[in-house]
């Protein structure tokens, strides 16, 4: 079995801003280890002559021209926000 | 450091927003100062299901910048997601570059304390800017923050130096040199007030002679040369004090308080480095054609350091003048052309550094926005050299050119400012002045040579400054001595 500790799960949960109960933490620790084991099967393949890839499609250099077009209407944009004020998205206070 | 017990080690991460027409991955306009959230769309707002497409010009700008900083341009490059949560980052990740940046291994030469210093450039990469957080001042509610996404997804260049800088002042000189380069190659307006040119600085101390780096602290997102200089100087002293007392410097991000001139820890970096980068699946990788790189290299203008050198060698002007004249590309172009047209580089430099700069400063504009062109200034210089006007009259003419955009010759004609070099005309005035001021004239004859100055002044006054001062001098002497 791959080694995943409850601390790993707590760390990742914290990064993802998720909160788990102790029971859930145990459960995910076990499940994540199994998932990693399954993915680990790929290590059995001989990839000596396979070049590394970072993209699944054989395409390159997809670009657009640098042309500006009208943006969305602000009222429409802000209509999707949980809270808006004076043309801004409103969020809980961020302390810097 | 005064005692030279420690060596200061500084590295900078410089961020410059590109002045492209549109954003990095969408067609929203890149423009500063619009109403909040009027330049947004589902892509730069990070809505689910949208597809970013790379701005071709931004990619070219990044390669140009890499070349201008003597970097190797990657033949294969890709983009990655840098994951973190912050309200100004709508997707929960920033599209940036991790292990395959567009450019790396370069250097920037800059002048510091009359020497040419070299900073190694570790890497140059392209990423998207985040939105802008506005605190309390929108509604006055201190418990809320507000976000403007106009800046979200604006192309941002990151330039990471090696920790080659050995003093706060040297760090600032390097930072200025990068600003000049980016302005010269026309990829960014580097407007610091508008936040389009900023930097993170990290600083550590180590005992002199030590190879190992000390623990560094970091200053984030600063857009003022003065603030960074003051903060680094404070931090240099603070770390030295800690080390002197046998303590250890803690790795933290620092906040610099303008009012107290002190730094204080901002937030713990414990988790901050866990960005879980992974390849951006929405953007296909890039293969950079070496021929395209060479084409871009050939379009690079002469850079500030080369230009300074050429100005000194070709025009024979002092290094100080060359430094002043190359601060911006527009100013350097203006000088270059004026020097060529007028055939008098030193006079061109004097006029630009003196009256022209004073006029620009008082109007608060750059040379590119002024009515005076190289053709205007060189004509003025010719008029002085040809004896048509005096240097003094020329000062009023240049102010007039600045105001109206008219050519000096036309102004001189319209206002009748041409210098009187006609002997008989000046002689008549000289005779009048001697007759009207017999006292001073006699003083001069009695050996009080200073009285001549007064008489010259009177002649100049009577001719409204238009008489050729040398001729006035000669004629007065001849009449009084003779």
Short mmCIF file of C-alpha atoms in Angstrom, two decimals, chain A residues 8 11-12 15, chain B residues 82-85 269-277:
data_model
loop_
_atom_site.label_atom_id
_atom_site.label_comp_id
_atom_site.label_asym_id
_atom_site.label_seq_id
_atom_site.Cartn_x
_atom_site.Cartn_y
_atom_site.Cartn_z
CA UNK A 8 -1.16 14.30 4.58
CA UNK A 11 -2.65 19.13 4.99
CA UNK A 12 -4.33 18.73 1.60
CA UNK A 15 -4.95 23.73 1.29
CA UNK B 82 -0.17 27.69 -9.47
CA UNK B 83 -2.82 26.86 -6.91
CA UNK B 84 -3.76 29.10 -3.99
CA UNK B 85 -6.83 30.82 -2.65
CA UNK B 269 5.15 31.31 4.92
CA UNK B 270 4.54 27.80 6.29
CA UNK B 271 1.91 26.81 3.73
CA UNK B 272 2.53 29.50 1.18
CA UNK B 273 5.03 27.51 -0.84
CA UNK B 274 2.73 24.57 -1.39
CA UNK B 275 1.38 25.76 -4.73
CA UNK B 276 0.92 22.24 -6.17
CA UNK B 277 1.93 23.31 -9.69
#
